[in-house]
Short mmCIF file of C-alpha atoms in Angstrom, two decimals:
data_model
loop_
_atom_site.label_atom_id
_atom_site.label_comp_id
_atom_site.label_asym_id
_atom_site.label_seq_id
_atom_site.Cartn_x
_atom_site.Cartn_y
_atom_site.Cartn_z
CA MET A 213 1.62 -36.34 6.18
CA LYS A 214 -1.75 -34.79 5.47
CA ILE A 215 -1.90 -31.25 4.22
CA ASN A 216 -3.12 -29.89 7.55
CA LYS A 217 0.23 -31.01 9.00
CA LYS A 218 1.75 -28.18 7.05
CA LEU A 219 -0.72 -25.88 8.78
CA GLN A 220 -0.51 -27.38 12.26
CA SER A 221 2.86 -28.91 13.09
CA ALA A 222 1.59 -30.84 16.12
CA ALA A 223 -0.52 -33.27 14.08
CA LEU A 224 0.56 -36.93 13.83
CA ILE A 225 0.98 -39.05 10.70
CA PRO A 226 -1.29 -42.07 10.12
CA ALA A 227 0.77 -45.25 10.52
CA ALA A 228 -0.17 -46.74 7.16
CA LEU A 229 1.01 -43.58 5.50
CA ILE A 230 4.33 -43.75 7.36
CA LEU A 231 4.90 -47.30 6.12
CA PHE A 232 4.06 -46.23 2.58
CA LEU A 233 6.43 -43.27 2.89
CA ILE A 234 9.37 -45.46 3.88
CA LEU A 235 8.79 -48.01 1.13
CA VAL A 236 8.32 -45.42 -1.58
CA SER A 237 11.30 -43.39 -0.38
CA SER A 238 13.56 -46.44 -0.53
CA ALA A 239 12.36 -47.37 -4.01
CA ALA A 240 12.81 -43.83 -5.23
CA SER A 241 16.39 -43.80 -4.00
CA ALA A 242 17.19 -46.95 -5.96
CA ASP A 243 15.59 -45.81 -9.22
CA THR A 244 16.80 -42.21 -9.33
CA ASP A 245 17.53 -40.81 -12.78
CA GLN A 246 20.87 -39.03 -12.61
CA GLY A 247 20.46 -37.23 -15.94
CA VAL A 248 22.58 -34.14 -16.50
CA SER A 249 20.72 -30.82 -16.67
CA SER A 250 21.14 -28.59 -19.68
CA ALA A 251 21.28 -24.82 -19.62
CA GLY A 252 17.47 -24.52 -19.82
CA ILE A 253 14.84 -23.43 -17.32
CA TYR A 254 13.79 -26.09 -14.84
CA ALA A 255 11.12 -26.48 -12.18
CA TYR A 256 12.10 -28.37 -9.03
CA ILE A 257 9.09 -29.96 -7.33
CA THR A 258 9.31 -31.27 -3.76
CA ASN A 259 7.20 -34.42 -3.37
CA GLU A 260 6.34 -34.75 0.30
CA PHE A 261 5.28 -38.40 0.47
CA SER A 262 7.93 -39.61 -2.00
CA SER A 263 10.75 -37.72 -0.25
CA THR A 264 12.00 -36.72 -3.70
CA VAL A 265 12.39 -33.74 -5.99
CA SER A 266 11.03 -33.97 -9.54
CA VAL A 267 12.95 -31.96 -12.13
CA ILE A 268 10.76 -30.59 -14.95
CA ASP A 269 12.16 -29.16 -18.18
CA THR A 270 9.85 -26.18 -18.74
CA ALA A 271 10.57 -26.22 -22.49
CA THR A 272 9.00 -29.67 -22.90
CA ASN A 273 7.04 -30.03 -19.64
CA THR A 274 8.57 -33.43 -18.99
CA VAL A 275 10.22 -34.83 -15.86
CA THR A 276 13.91 -35.27 -16.70
CA ALA A 277 15.18 -36.43 -13.29
CA THR A 278 14.04 -37.51 -9.84
CA VAL A 279 16.38 -36.66 -6.96
CA PRO A 280 16.17 -38.12 -3.43
CA ALA A 281 15.74 -35.51 -0.69
CA GLY A 282 15.21 -35.71 3.07
CA TYR A 283 12.05 -36.72 4.90
CA GLU A 284 8.92 -34.93 3.75
CA PRO A 285 10.48 -32.14 1.65
CA ALA A 286 8.30 -29.05 1.48
CA GLY A 287 10.07 -25.74 0.89
CA VAL A 288 12.32 -25.25 -2.12
CA ALA A 289 14.44 -22.45 -3.54
CA VAL A 290 16.61 -22.32 -6.65
CA ASN A 291 19.58 -19.98 -6.41
CA PRO A 292 19.48 -17.14 -8.97
CA SER A 293 22.10 -18.65 -11.30
CA GLY A 294 20.31 -22.00 -11.27
CA THR A 295 23.32 -24.01 -10.06
CA LYS A 296 21.95 -25.14 -6.69
CA VAL A 297 18.56 -26.10 -5.26
CA TYR A 298 17.89 -25.89 -1.52
CA VAL A 299 15.14 -28.12 -0.11
CA ALA A 300 13.65 -27.80 3.38
CA ASN A 301 12.85 -31.25 4.78
CA PHE A 302 10.16 -31.11 7.44
CA TYR A 303 11.85 -33.84 9.49
CA GLY A 304 15.48 -34.62 10.34
CA GLU A 305 17.68 -37.42 9.07
CA ASP A 306 16.99 -39.60 12.12
CA TYR A 307 13.26 -39.55 11.54
CA GLU A 308 13.03 -43.07 10.06
CA ASN A 309 14.88 -44.62 12.98
CA THR A 310 12.46 -43.16 15.54
CA LEU A 311 9.57 -45.22 14.17
CA SER A 312 8.47 -48.54 15.61
CA LEU A 313 5.92 -50.08 13.25
CA SER A 314 3.75 -53.16 13.68
CA VAL A 315 1.82 -54.61 10.74
CA ASP A 316 -1.14 -57.00 10.92
CA ALA A 317 -0.97 -59.02 7.68
CA LYS A 318 -4.47 -60.43 8.09
CA SER A 319 -6.22 -57.11 8.49
CA LYS A 320 -3.61 -55.28 6.39
CA SER A 321 -3.39 -52.62 9.05
CA SER A 322 -0.38 -51.00 10.71
CA LYS A 323 0.25 -48.76 13.65
CA ILE A 324 2.93 -46.65 15.28
CA THR A 325 3.84 -48.15 18.64
CA THR A 326 5.45 -44.93 19.90
CA GLU A 327 3.11 -42.34 21.34
CA GLN A 328 4.59 -39.48 19.39
CA VAL A 329 7.01 -38.99 16.51
CA GLU A 330 9.51 -36.21 17.14
CA THR A 331 12.89 -35.11 15.87
CA ASP A 332 15.52 -32.75 17.18
CA GLY A 333 15.48 -30.80 13.97
CA GLY A 334 14.91 -30.75 10.26
CA THR A 335 17.40 -30.54 7.44
CA VAL A 336 18.08 -28.72 4.20
CA SER A 337 19.15 -30.78 1.19
CA VAL A 338 21.53 -29.14 -1.28
CA ILE A 339 21.17 -30.37 -4.87
CA ASP A 340 23.69 -29.73 -7.65
CA THR A 341 21.61 -28.98 -10.76
CA ALA A 342 24.42 -29.88 -13.17
CA THR A 343 24.28 -33.52 -12.09
CA ASN A 344 20.94 -33.59 -10.21
CA THR A 345 22.65 -35.14 -7.19
CA LEU A 346 22.44 -34.46 -3.47
CA ILE A 347 25.76 -32.88 -2.46
CA ALA A 348 25.09 -31.78 1.14
CA THR A 349 22.64 -32.05 4.01
CA VAL A 350 22.51 -29.18 6.51
CA PRO A 351 20.86 -29.64 9.95
CA VAL A 352 18.61 -26.70 10.85
CA GLY A 353 15.77 -26.08 13.30
CA SER A 354 12.68 -28.24 13.74
CA TYR A 355 9.94 -28.40 11.10
CA PRO A 356 11.65 -26.24 8.45
CA ILE A 357 9.29 -25.27 5.66
CA GLY A 358 10.16 -21.95 3.97
CA VAL A 359 13.53 -21.43 2.28
CA ALA A 360 14.99 -18.53 0.29
CA VAL A 361 18.36 -17.59 -1.26
CA ASN A 362 19.81 -14.08 -1.27
CA PRO A 363 20.67 -12.45 -4.65
CA GLU A 364 24.42 -12.82 -4.11
CA GLU A 365 23.94 -16.57 -3.51
CA THR A 366 26.00 -16.34 -0.33
CA LYS A 367 23.23 -17.07 2.17
CA VAL A 368 20.20 -19.33 2.46
CA TYR A 369 17.45 -18.44 4.92
CA VAL A 370 15.33 -21.25 6.39
CA ALA A 371 12.08 -20.73 8.32
CA ASN A 372 11.83 -23.33 11.10
CA ARG A 373 8.24 -23.43 12.29
CA GLY A 374 8.75 -25.91 15.11
CA SER A 375 11.66 -24.13 16.77
CA SER A 376 10.38 -20.63 15.94
CA THR A 377 13.66 -19.66 14.34
CA VAL A 378 15.26 -18.69 11.05
CA SER A 379 18.51 -20.50 10.22
CA VAL A 380 21.09 -18.63 8.12
CA ILE A 381 23.23 -20.98 6.01
CA ASP A 382 26.59 -20.00 4.53
CA THR A 383 26.49 -21.42 0.99
CA ALA A 384 30.28 -21.70 0.78
CA THR A 385 30.51 -24.07 3.76
CA ASN A 386 26.91 -25.36 4.00
CA THR A 387 26.87 -24.56 7.70
CA VAL A 388 24.47 -22.55 9.85
CA THR A 389 26.15 -19.30 10.83
CA ALA A 390 23.25 -17.61 12.65
CA THR A 391 19.90 -18.44 14.24
CA ILE A 392 17.27 -15.71 14.49
CA PRO A 393 14.21 -16.02 16.77
CA VAL A 394 10.93 -15.64 14.80
CA GLU A 395 7.80 -17.14 16.29
CA ASN A 396 6.11 -19.80 14.12
CA ALA A 397 8.37 -18.94 11.16
CA ASN A 398 6.79 -20.31 7.98
CA GLY A 399 7.09 -18.48 4.65
CA ILE A 400 10.24 -16.53 3.83
CA ALA A 401 11.48 -14.16 1.10
CA VAL A 402 14.53 -11.96 0.54
CA THR A 403 14.34 -8.49 -1.03
CA PRO A 404 16.05 -8.08 -4.44
CA ASP A 405 18.85 -6.01 -2.89
CA GLY A 406 19.48 -8.71 -0.28
CA LYS A 407 19.18 -6.25 2.61
CA LYS A 408 15.95 -7.49 4.20
CA VAL A 409 14.27 -10.84 4.85
CA TYR A 410 10.50 -11.13 5.34
CA VAL A 411 9.14 -14.04 7.41
CA THR A 412 5.51 -14.97 8.05
CA GLY A 413 4.55 -16.03 11.59
CA LEU A 414 1.95 -18.75 11.04
CA ASN A 415 -0.08 -18.38 14.24
CA THR A 416 0.96 -14.83 15.13
CA ASN A 417 -0.83 -12.90 12.35
CA THR A 418 2.42 -11.01 11.80
CA VAL A 419 5.31 -10.72 9.38
CA SER A 420 8.81 -10.21 10.80
CA VAL A 421 11.37 -8.07 8.96
CA ILE A 422 14.99 -9.14 9.41
CA ASP A 423 17.99 -6.91 8.74
CA ALA A 424 20.31 -9.17 6.73
CA ALA A 425 23.41 -7.29 7.87
CA THR A 426 22.78 -7.77 11.60
CA ASN A 427 20.50 -10.85 11.59
CA THR A 428 18.02 -9.07 13.85
CA VAL A 429 14.30 -8.44 13.58
CA THR A 430 13.86 -4.71 12.98
CA ALA A 431 10.10 -4.50 12.34
CA THR A 432 6.88 -6.44 12.81
CA VAL A 433 3.98 -6.01 10.39
CA HIS A 434 0.48 -7.02 11.47
CA VAL A 435 -1.46 -8.83 8.75
CA GLU A 436 -4.58 -11.03 8.75
CA TYR A 437 -5.42 -14.55 9.95
CA THR A 438 -2.72 -17.24 9.60
CA PRO A 439 -0.13 -15.71 7.26
CA PHE A 440 1.48 -18.53 5.27
CA GLY A 441 3.38 -17.69 2.08
CA ILE A 442 5.22 -14.53 1.06
CA ALA A 443 6.82 -13.13 -2.10
CA VAL A 444 8.57 -9.83 -2.78
CA ALA A 445 8.05 -7.82 -5.98
CA PRO A 446 11.01 -7.69 -8.42
CA ASP A 447 11.59 -4.00 -7.69
CA GLY A 448 11.51 -4.65 -3.95
CA THR A 449 8.75 -2.14 -3.19
CA LYS A 450 6.01 -4.57 -2.18
CA ALA A 451 5.66 -7.86 -0.33
CA TYR A 452 2.62 -10.09 -0.84
CA VAL A 453 1.44 -12.31 2.03
CA THR A 454 -1.12 -15.11 1.75
CA ASN A 455 -3.42 -15.26 4.76
CA ALA A 456 -5.29 -18.54 5.22
CA GLY A 457 -8.31 -16.40 6.07
CA TYR A 458 -8.91 -15.97 2.30
CA THR A 459 -6.89 -12.79 1.69
CA VAL A 460 -3.56 -11.45 0.49
CA SER A 461 -1.93 -8.58 2.40
CA VAL A 462 0.13 -6.06 0.42
CA ILE A 463 3.05 -4.62 2.40
CA ASP A 464 4.88 -1.44 1.43
CA THR A 465 8.51 -2.40 2.13
CA ALA A 466 9.60 1.22 2.51
CA THR A 467 7.29 1.78 5.49
CA ASN A 468 6.55 -1.83 6.48
CA THR A 469 2.83 -1.11 6.53
CA VAL A 470 -0.11 -2.94 4.93
CA THR A 471 -1.44 -0.79 2.09
CA ALA A 472 -4.09 -3.16 0.72
CA THR A 473 -5.91 -6.40 1.47
CA VAL A 474 -7.08 -8.45 -1.51
CA PRO A 475 -9.81 -11.14 -1.16
CA VAL A 476 -8.83 -14.36 -2.95
CA GLY A 477 -9.90 -18.04 -2.72
CA GLU A 478 -10.07 -20.44 0.22
CA TRP A 479 -6.84 -21.17 2.11
CA PRO A 480 -4.30 -19.32 -0.01
CA LEU A 481 -0.84 -20.81 0.52
CA GLY A 482 1.80 -20.34 -2.20
CA VAL A 483 2.33 -16.95 -3.87
CA ALA A 484 4.52 -15.68 -6.71
CA VAL A 485 5.02 -12.35 -8.50
CA SER A 486 5.52 -12.03 -12.26
CA PRO A 487 8.97 -10.82 -13.41
CA ASP A 488 7.55 -7.44 -14.47
CA GLY A 489 5.79 -7.03 -11.12
CA LYS A 490 2.39 -6.52 -12.75
CA LYS A 491 0.69 -9.71 -11.56
CA VAL A 492 0.61 -11.86 -8.45
CA TYR A 493 -0.37 -15.54 -8.58
CA VAL A 494 -1.93 -17.20 -5.52
CA ALA A 495 -2.48 -20.93 -4.97
CA ASN A 496 -5.79 -21.41 -3.12
CA GLU A 497 -5.55 -24.88 -1.60
CA GLU A 498 -9.23 -25.41 -0.73
CA SER A 499 -10.68 -23.72 -3.85
CA ASN A 500 -8.52 -25.63 -6.36
CA ILE A 501 -7.83 -22.36 -8.19
CA ILE A 502 -5.01 -19.95 -8.89
CA SER A 503 -6.01 -16.31 -8.32
CA VAL A 504 -4.43 -13.71 -10.61
CA ILE A 505 -4.04 -10.28 -8.98
CA ASP A 506 -3.43 -7.05 -10.91
CA THR A 507 -0.84 -5.21 -8.80
CA ALA A 508 -1.85 -1.80 -10.18
CA THR A 509 -5.39 -2.10 -8.81
CA ASN A 510 -4.92 -4.85 -6.17
CA THR A 511 -7.89 -6.76 -7.57
CA VAL A 512 -8.33 -10.34 -8.77
CA ILE A 513 -8.64 -10.19 -12.56
CA ALA A 514 -8.80 -13.95 -13.25
CA THR A 515 -9.15 -17.34 -11.60
CA VAL A 516 -7.72 -20.51 -13.12
CA GLU A 517 -8.98 -23.97 -12.19
CA VAL A 518 -6.10 -26.39 -11.59
CA GLY A 519 -5.69 -29.77 -9.89
CA ASP A 520 -6.65 -30.95 -6.43
CA HIS A 521 -5.38 -28.76 -3.57
CA PRO A 522 -2.74 -26.52 -5.19
CA PHE A 523 0.02 -25.67 -2.73
CA GLY A 524 3.06 -24.06 -4.39
CA VAL A 525 3.13 -21.70 -7.37
CA SER A 526 5.96 -20.15 -9.38
CA VAL A 527 6.52 -18.18 -12.61
CA THR A 528 9.08 -18.73 -15.38
CA PRO A 529 11.74 -16.01 -15.73
CA ASP A 530 10.16 -14.70 -18.94
CA GLY A 531 6.75 -14.48 -17.26
CA THR A 532 4.99 -16.56 -19.91
CA LYS A 533 4.11 -19.62 -17.82
CA ILE A 534 2.94 -20.35 -14.29
CA TYR A 535 3.44 -23.71 -12.59
CA ALA A 536 1.12 -24.89 -9.79
CA ALA A 537 1.82 -27.94 -7.60
CA ASN A 538 -1.39 -29.93 -7.00
CA TYR A 539 -0.90 -31.69 -3.66
CA TYR A 540 -3.60 -34.38 -3.93
CA SER A 541 -3.51 -34.82 -7.72
CA ASN A 542 0.25 -35.58 -7.79
CA THR A 543 0.51 -33.27 -10.78
CA ILE A 544 1.78 -29.89 -11.89
CA SER A 545 -0.58 -27.59 -13.82
CA VAL A 546 1.08 -25.38 -16.43
CA ILE A 547 -0.75 -22.10 -17.05
CA ASP A 548 -0.36 -19.79 -20.04
CA ALA A 549 0.04 -16.30 -18.55
CA ALA A 550 -1.41 -14.59 -21.63
CA THR A 551 -4.69 -16.52 -21.63
CA ASN A 552 -4.89 -17.73 -18.00
CA THR A 553 -5.62 -21.27 -19.17
CA VAL A 554 -4.04 -24.61 -18.27
CA THR A 555 -2.05 -25.83 -21.26
CA ALA A 556 -0.36 -28.92 -19.77
CA THR A 557 -0.53 -31.28 -16.80
CA VAL A 558 2.69 -32.98 -15.66
CA PRO A 559 2.62 -36.09 -13.40
CA VAL A 560 5.20 -35.91 -10.60
CA GLY A 561 5.77 -37.66 -7.27
CA ASN A 562 3.45 -38.25 -4.35
CA GLY A 563 2.22 -35.10 -2.57
CA PRO A 564 3.89 -32.27 -4.50
CA VAL A 565 4.28 -29.18 -2.33
CA ALA A 566 6.88 -26.95 -4.07
CA PHE A 567 6.54 -24.16 -1.53
CA GLY A 568 8.79 -21.30 -2.64
CA GLN A 569 10.75 -20.16 -5.70
CA PHE A 570 11.03 -23.53 -7.42
CA ILE A 571 11.86 -22.40 -10.98
CA GLY A 572 15.33 -21.35 -12.08
CA PRO A 573 17.64 -19.95 -13.15
CA ILE A 574 16.29 -16.52 -12.33
CA SER A 575 17.39 -13.52 -14.34
CA LEU A 576 20.11 -11.54 -12.59
CA ALA A 577 19.94 -8.77 -15.14
CA PRO A 578 19.04 -5.36 -13.70
CA PHE A 579 15.44 -4.58 -12.85
CA THR A 580 15.33 -1.17 -14.48
CA ASN A 581 13.55 1.81 -12.97
CA PHE A 582 14.06 5.58 -12.94
CA SER A 583 12.57 8.90 -11.89
CA ALA A 584 12.77 12.49 -13.14
CA ALA A 585 12.26 15.99 -11.78
CA PRO A 586 10.48 17.99 -12.93
CA THR A 587 8.27 15.98 -15.27
CA GLU A 588 6.34 19.03 -16.50
CA GLY A 589 7.17 22.64 -17.27
CA LYS A 590 7.59 25.43 -19.81
CA ALA A 591 10.11 25.27 -22.64
CA PRO A 592 13.04 25.19 -22.36
CA LEU A 593 12.68 22.55 -19.62
CA THR A 594 15.74 21.11 -17.86
CA VAL A 595 15.08 17.67 -16.34
CA ALA A 596 17.29 15.69 -13.94
CA PHE A 597 16.96 11.92 -14.41
CA THR A 598 17.81 9.45 -11.63
CA ASP A 599 18.55 5.77 -12.16
CA LYS A 600 16.73 3.60 -9.61
CA SER A 601 17.58 0.21 -11.07
CA ILE A 602 18.48 -2.70 -8.83
CA ARG A 603 20.91 -5.64 -9.29
CA SER A 604 23.95 -3.40 -9.79
CA PRO A 605 23.87 -2.18 -13.40
CA THR A 606 27.21 -1.08 -14.84
CA LYS A 607 26.01 0.50 -18.09
CA TRP A 608 23.09 2.79 -18.93
CA LYS A 609 21.48 4.01 -22.13
CA TRP A 610 18.83 6.73 -21.97
CA ASP A 611 16.48 7.64 -24.83
CA PHE A 612 14.86 10.99 -23.99
CA GLY A 613 12.19 10.77 -26.69
CA ASP A 614 13.33 13.83 -28.63
CA GLY A 615 16.01 12.10 -30.68
CA THR A 616 18.80 12.44 -28.11
CA THR A 617 20.43 9.84 -25.83
CA SER A 618 22.87 9.56 -22.93
CA THR A 619 25.05 6.86 -21.37
CA LYS A 620 25.42 8.54 -17.98
CA GLN A 621 23.85 6.93 -14.92
CA ASN A 622 22.06 10.11 -13.78
CA PRO A 623 21.95 12.57 -16.68
CA THR A 624 20.41 16.02 -17.00
CA HIS A 625 18.61 16.87 -20.24
CA LYS A 626 17.09 20.04 -21.70
CA TYR A 627 13.85 19.88 -23.73
CA SER A 628 13.46 22.82 -26.13
CA LYS A 629 10.14 22.15 -27.83
CA VAL A 630 6.57 21.80 -26.57
CA GLY A 631 5.31 18.20 -26.50
CA SER A 632 4.95 14.95 -24.55
CA TYR A 633 8.04 12.76 -24.49
CA THR A 634 8.41 9.01 -23.88
CA VAL A 635 11.58 8.14 -21.97
CA LYS A 636 13.39 4.79 -22.05
CA LEU A 637 16.27 3.51 -19.93
CA THR A 638 18.21 0.32 -20.65
CA ALA A 639 20.36 -0.84 -17.73
CA THR A 640 22.99 -3.55 -18.19
CA ASN A 641 25.25 -5.69 -16.03
CA ALA A 642 27.29 -8.84 -16.63
CA LYS A 643 24.13 -10.97 -16.42
CA GLY A 644 22.12 -9.10 -19.06
CA SER A 645 20.04 -6.00 -19.69
CA ASN A 646 16.55 -4.73 -19.06
CA THR A 647 14.58 -1.74 -20.39
CA ALA A 648 12.02 0.45 -18.64
CA THR A 649 9.72 2.72 -20.68
CA LYS A 650 7.55 5.56 -19.39
CA THR A 651 5.12 6.80 -22.02
CA ASP A 652 4.46 10.56 -22.25
CA TYR A 653 6.50 10.93 -19.08
CA ILE A 654 7.90 14.42 -19.73
CA LYS A 655 5.47 17.18 -20.70
CA VAL A 656 6.88 20.42 -22.07
CA VAL A 657 4.01 22.87 -22.22
CA THR A 658 2.94 26.34 -23.24
CA LYS A 659 0.00 28.30 -21.86
CA PRO A 660 -3.14 26.38 -22.86
CA VAL A 661 -6.02 27.75 -24.91
CA ALA A 662 -9.41 26.52 -23.70
CA SER A 663 -11.87 24.97 -26.13
CA PHE A 664 -14.64 22.37 -25.89
CA SER A 665 -17.66 20.78 -27.54
CA ALA A 666 -20.77 18.97 -26.28
CA THR A 667 -23.35 16.51 -27.54
CA PRO A 668 -26.27 16.87 -27.54
CA THR A 669 -26.68 20.60 -27.01
CA SER A 670 -30.50 20.47 -26.82
CA GLY A 671 -33.23 18.08 -25.75
CA LYS A 672 -35.89 17.26 -23.21
CA ALA A 673 -35.23 16.99 -19.48
CA PRO A 674 -33.54 15.00 -18.06
CA LEU A 675 -30.87 15.70 -20.67
CA ALA A 676 -27.52 13.85 -20.43
CA VAL A 677 -24.74 15.79 -22.14
CA LYS A 678 -21.19 14.61 -22.85
CA PHE A 679 -18.57 17.37 -22.82
CA THR A 680 -15.26 17.01 -24.67
CA ASP A 681 -12.16 19.04 -23.91
CA LYS A 682 -10.52 20.32 -27.11
CA SER A 683 -8.01 22.67 -25.52
CA THR A 684 -4.49 23.05 -26.87
CA GLY A 685 -1.23 23.45 -24.96
CA ILE A 686 -1.44 20.21 -22.90
CA PRO A 687 -3.54 21.31 -19.93
CA THR A 688 -3.25 19.29 -16.73
CA LYS A 689 -6.24 20.70 -14.83
CA TRP A 690 -9.84 21.35 -15.83
CA LYS A 691 -12.75 23.14 -14.20
CA TRP A 692 -16.20 23.02 -15.78
CA SER A 693 -19.18 25.15 -14.76
CA PHE A 694 -22.39 23.75 -16.28
CA GLY A 695 -24.57 26.79 -15.60
CA ASP A 696 -26.93 25.04 -13.19
CA GLY A 697 -24.81 25.48 -10.08
CA THR A 698 -22.71 22.32 -10.53
CA ILE A 699 -19.08 21.90 -11.54
CA SER A 700 -16.67 19.13 -12.56
CA ARG A 701 -12.89 18.74 -12.61
CA GLU A 702 -12.79 15.84 -15.05
CA GLN A 703 -11.26 16.33 -18.47
CA ASN A 704 -14.27 14.98 -20.37
CA PRO A 705 -17.26 14.92 -17.99
CA GLU A 706 -20.85 13.85 -18.53
CA HIS A 707 -23.58 15.98 -16.93
CA GLU A 708 -27.33 15.61 -16.62
CA TYR A 709 -29.61 18.67 -16.78
CA LEU A 710 -32.87 18.15 -14.91
CA GLN A 711 -34.79 21.37 -15.48
CA GLU A 712 -35.93 23.41 -18.46
CA GLY A 713 -33.77 26.35 -19.42
CA LYS A 714 -30.83 27.66 -21.38
CA TYR A 715 -27.47 27.14 -19.76
CA LYS A 716 -24.11 28.91 -20.01
CA VAL A 717 -21.10 26.57 -19.89
CA THR A 718 -17.61 27.68 -18.86
CA LEU A 719 -14.34 25.72 -19.06
CA THR A 720 -11.08 26.81 -17.41
CA VAL A 721 -7.93 24.86 -18.22
CA SER A 722 -4.47 25.29 -16.74
CA ASN A 723 -0.95 23.93 -16.55
CA VAL A 724 2.32 25.17 -15.10
CA ALA A 725 2.53 27.82 -17.84
CA GLY A 726 -0.82 29.47 -17.09
CA SER A 727 -4.58 29.17 -17.55
CA SER A 728 -7.31 29.99 -20.07
CA THR A 729 -11.10 30.24 -19.89
CA VAL A 730 -13.79 29.93 -22.54
CA THR A 731 -17.53 30.58 -22.02
CA LYS A 732 -20.43 29.59 -24.28
CA THR A 733 -23.67 31.45 -23.44
CA ASN A 734 -27.02 29.69 -23.91
CA TYR A 735 -25.07 26.70 -25.15
CA ILE A 736 -27.32 23.97 -23.71
CA THR A 737 -31.10 24.20 -24.26
CA VAL A 738 -33.36 21.98 -22.19
CA THR A 739 -37.12 21.68 -22.78
CA THR A 740 -39.81 19.96 -20.72
CA ASN A 741 -41.72 16.77 -21.45
CA THR A 742 -45.11 18.46 -20.74
CA ARG A 743 -47.46 18.26 -23.75
CA PRO A 744 -49.46 21.39 -24.69
CA GLY A 745 -53.04 21.54 -23.27
CA ILE A 746 -56.31 21.80 -25.31
CA TYR A 747 -56.49 25.53 -24.86
CA ALA A 748 -52.97 25.97 -26.23
CA GLU A 749 -53.70 23.68 -29.18
CA ASN A 750 -56.92 25.55 -30.13
CA LYS A 751 -55.51 28.97 -29.56
#
C-alpha cells in the first residue's frame, strides 16, 4: 500500500506489491522472535508492508522482537501500564483470501484479476508485551487507522475511516461494545481524565468530541484542510491536530475552540506532546522533518531532518527522546530532545507507520497542577490553594516558599512578611509522584516607593534613552511620562527624543497596596546636530 492509501482509502494496491506483502508476511510469521520483554520502555512500530510490529528497546535502540499483526497494520497504542499493545490493521482477516493473483514468470509481472479489493471490516490485534505474542484479534469497522486507550485501561477506541465510525472495545472481553458514527474517522486521542475522546474527520475539516460516558458526539470543532493526527496535552487543556494543509490546529478543550494555528512542514501526519506539555512534535511526511513547537508561544522553534517520509512520532515517558517512523526508509530516527539532533537510526520492517502512542509504559503518576487566590496582596496575606492535579492523587505535599508546608489537598496559608514566594506541590498516587513549581507565584507587597535611572541623560537628537525602574515594594504597574507628550507602561522602557530641549520625566508605580510618583525636572537634555555658523564662530 502506498502512503497515499492512508490519505485516500479508495486507492488500490499495485499487484506486485500485494504479492510481496503476502510472501513477506508469511516469512515474518515463521521467523518471529518470541523474546520476553523486560520492565523497560519499549517502542512498538507497525510495519505496514511486513504486517508485523517491531519491538524496540529504547535503552539500547535495538529491535528485540518482531510480532505478526494483521494485514497492513497502521495505528498503534500502548496501554498506560505497558502490558498490552493494540494495533489497528487496515484490512480484515479475510483480506488475503479475496485476492486472485496471476504471475507471468517470463516478464516477472503480476496482476490482480479482481476489479477491486474490499473487505467487510478491519481488525485490531492485541499483543501481550510480556511474551510479545498475539493474544486476540477484534473485528472492527472498515479501514481502521487510529487507536487509543483510556487511562483506566478499560476501553480502546478505534477510528474506522472506511465505515465512518469509532469502535469502542471492552479490554476485559476484547469485544466491541459500542459503535459511534464519526465521518471519515482517522486520528483519535483520549483526554487524561478519560472523559472525552477527540477524533479527526479526514475529509470533513472537523474534529468530533465524544462523551466517553454516553458514547455520543457532543461537539464539532472546525479546523483546517484534511485533519489527520491528534494528541492531547498531559494536563488535558489542549488538543493538537495535524492538518495536511501544512498546519497544526490548537484546540482549547474547555471550550472546544481553535485558539491558534501553527504553520509547520508539508503534509503533517503524526503528532505527539512532551510529558511536561511544553513541546509538540510533528512528523511532516513530505518535508522529511520533525517540527518542534513551543506550546507557550505556539511557534516552531526547531526542525529536525529525519528519514524518508516520516509518518508516526512519539516521545519517551521521561521526555528525553523522540522516535520518528520513516515510512520509505524502513527505519526509526531517534532524536535527542535536548539538542534536537538525530542520535540513532534503527532498521525495522517494511513501511513503518507507527501512527499513535507507540511508546510505553506511560507514567500513570499524577500530572500535578494547582492554582491560588489571591496571588498578590498586602501583609498579612491569606491565600487559598487549590489542587488541580489529574490521575487521582492520594497524597499531597505543599511547600509555600516561606519555610512552611502542608499535606492537605486544598490548604489555606497566611503570609506574614513582604516578598515573592515560590510554591511547590508534589502529588502522589500508587503509580508515583510528580512536582509542579511556580516561581515567585505569591507576592506579598507593601506600598511601593518610586525610583528610576536613565542612560544617557544628555546627547544630540535623536537621542535614545533607556529607563530603568528602581522602585521598591514590588510594584506591578508602571506609568512613565517622558516630558515630550509620550508615555509608556513598560517596566523598563526605551524612548527616543527627537527635538532639542530639556525634559521632565515622571514615573508612577503601583500595586494593590497603593501608588507612588517621582519626578525629575530637566532630567534629559537634548541638543541639536546643527554646527555653529561663521558669524557665531567669529563673534
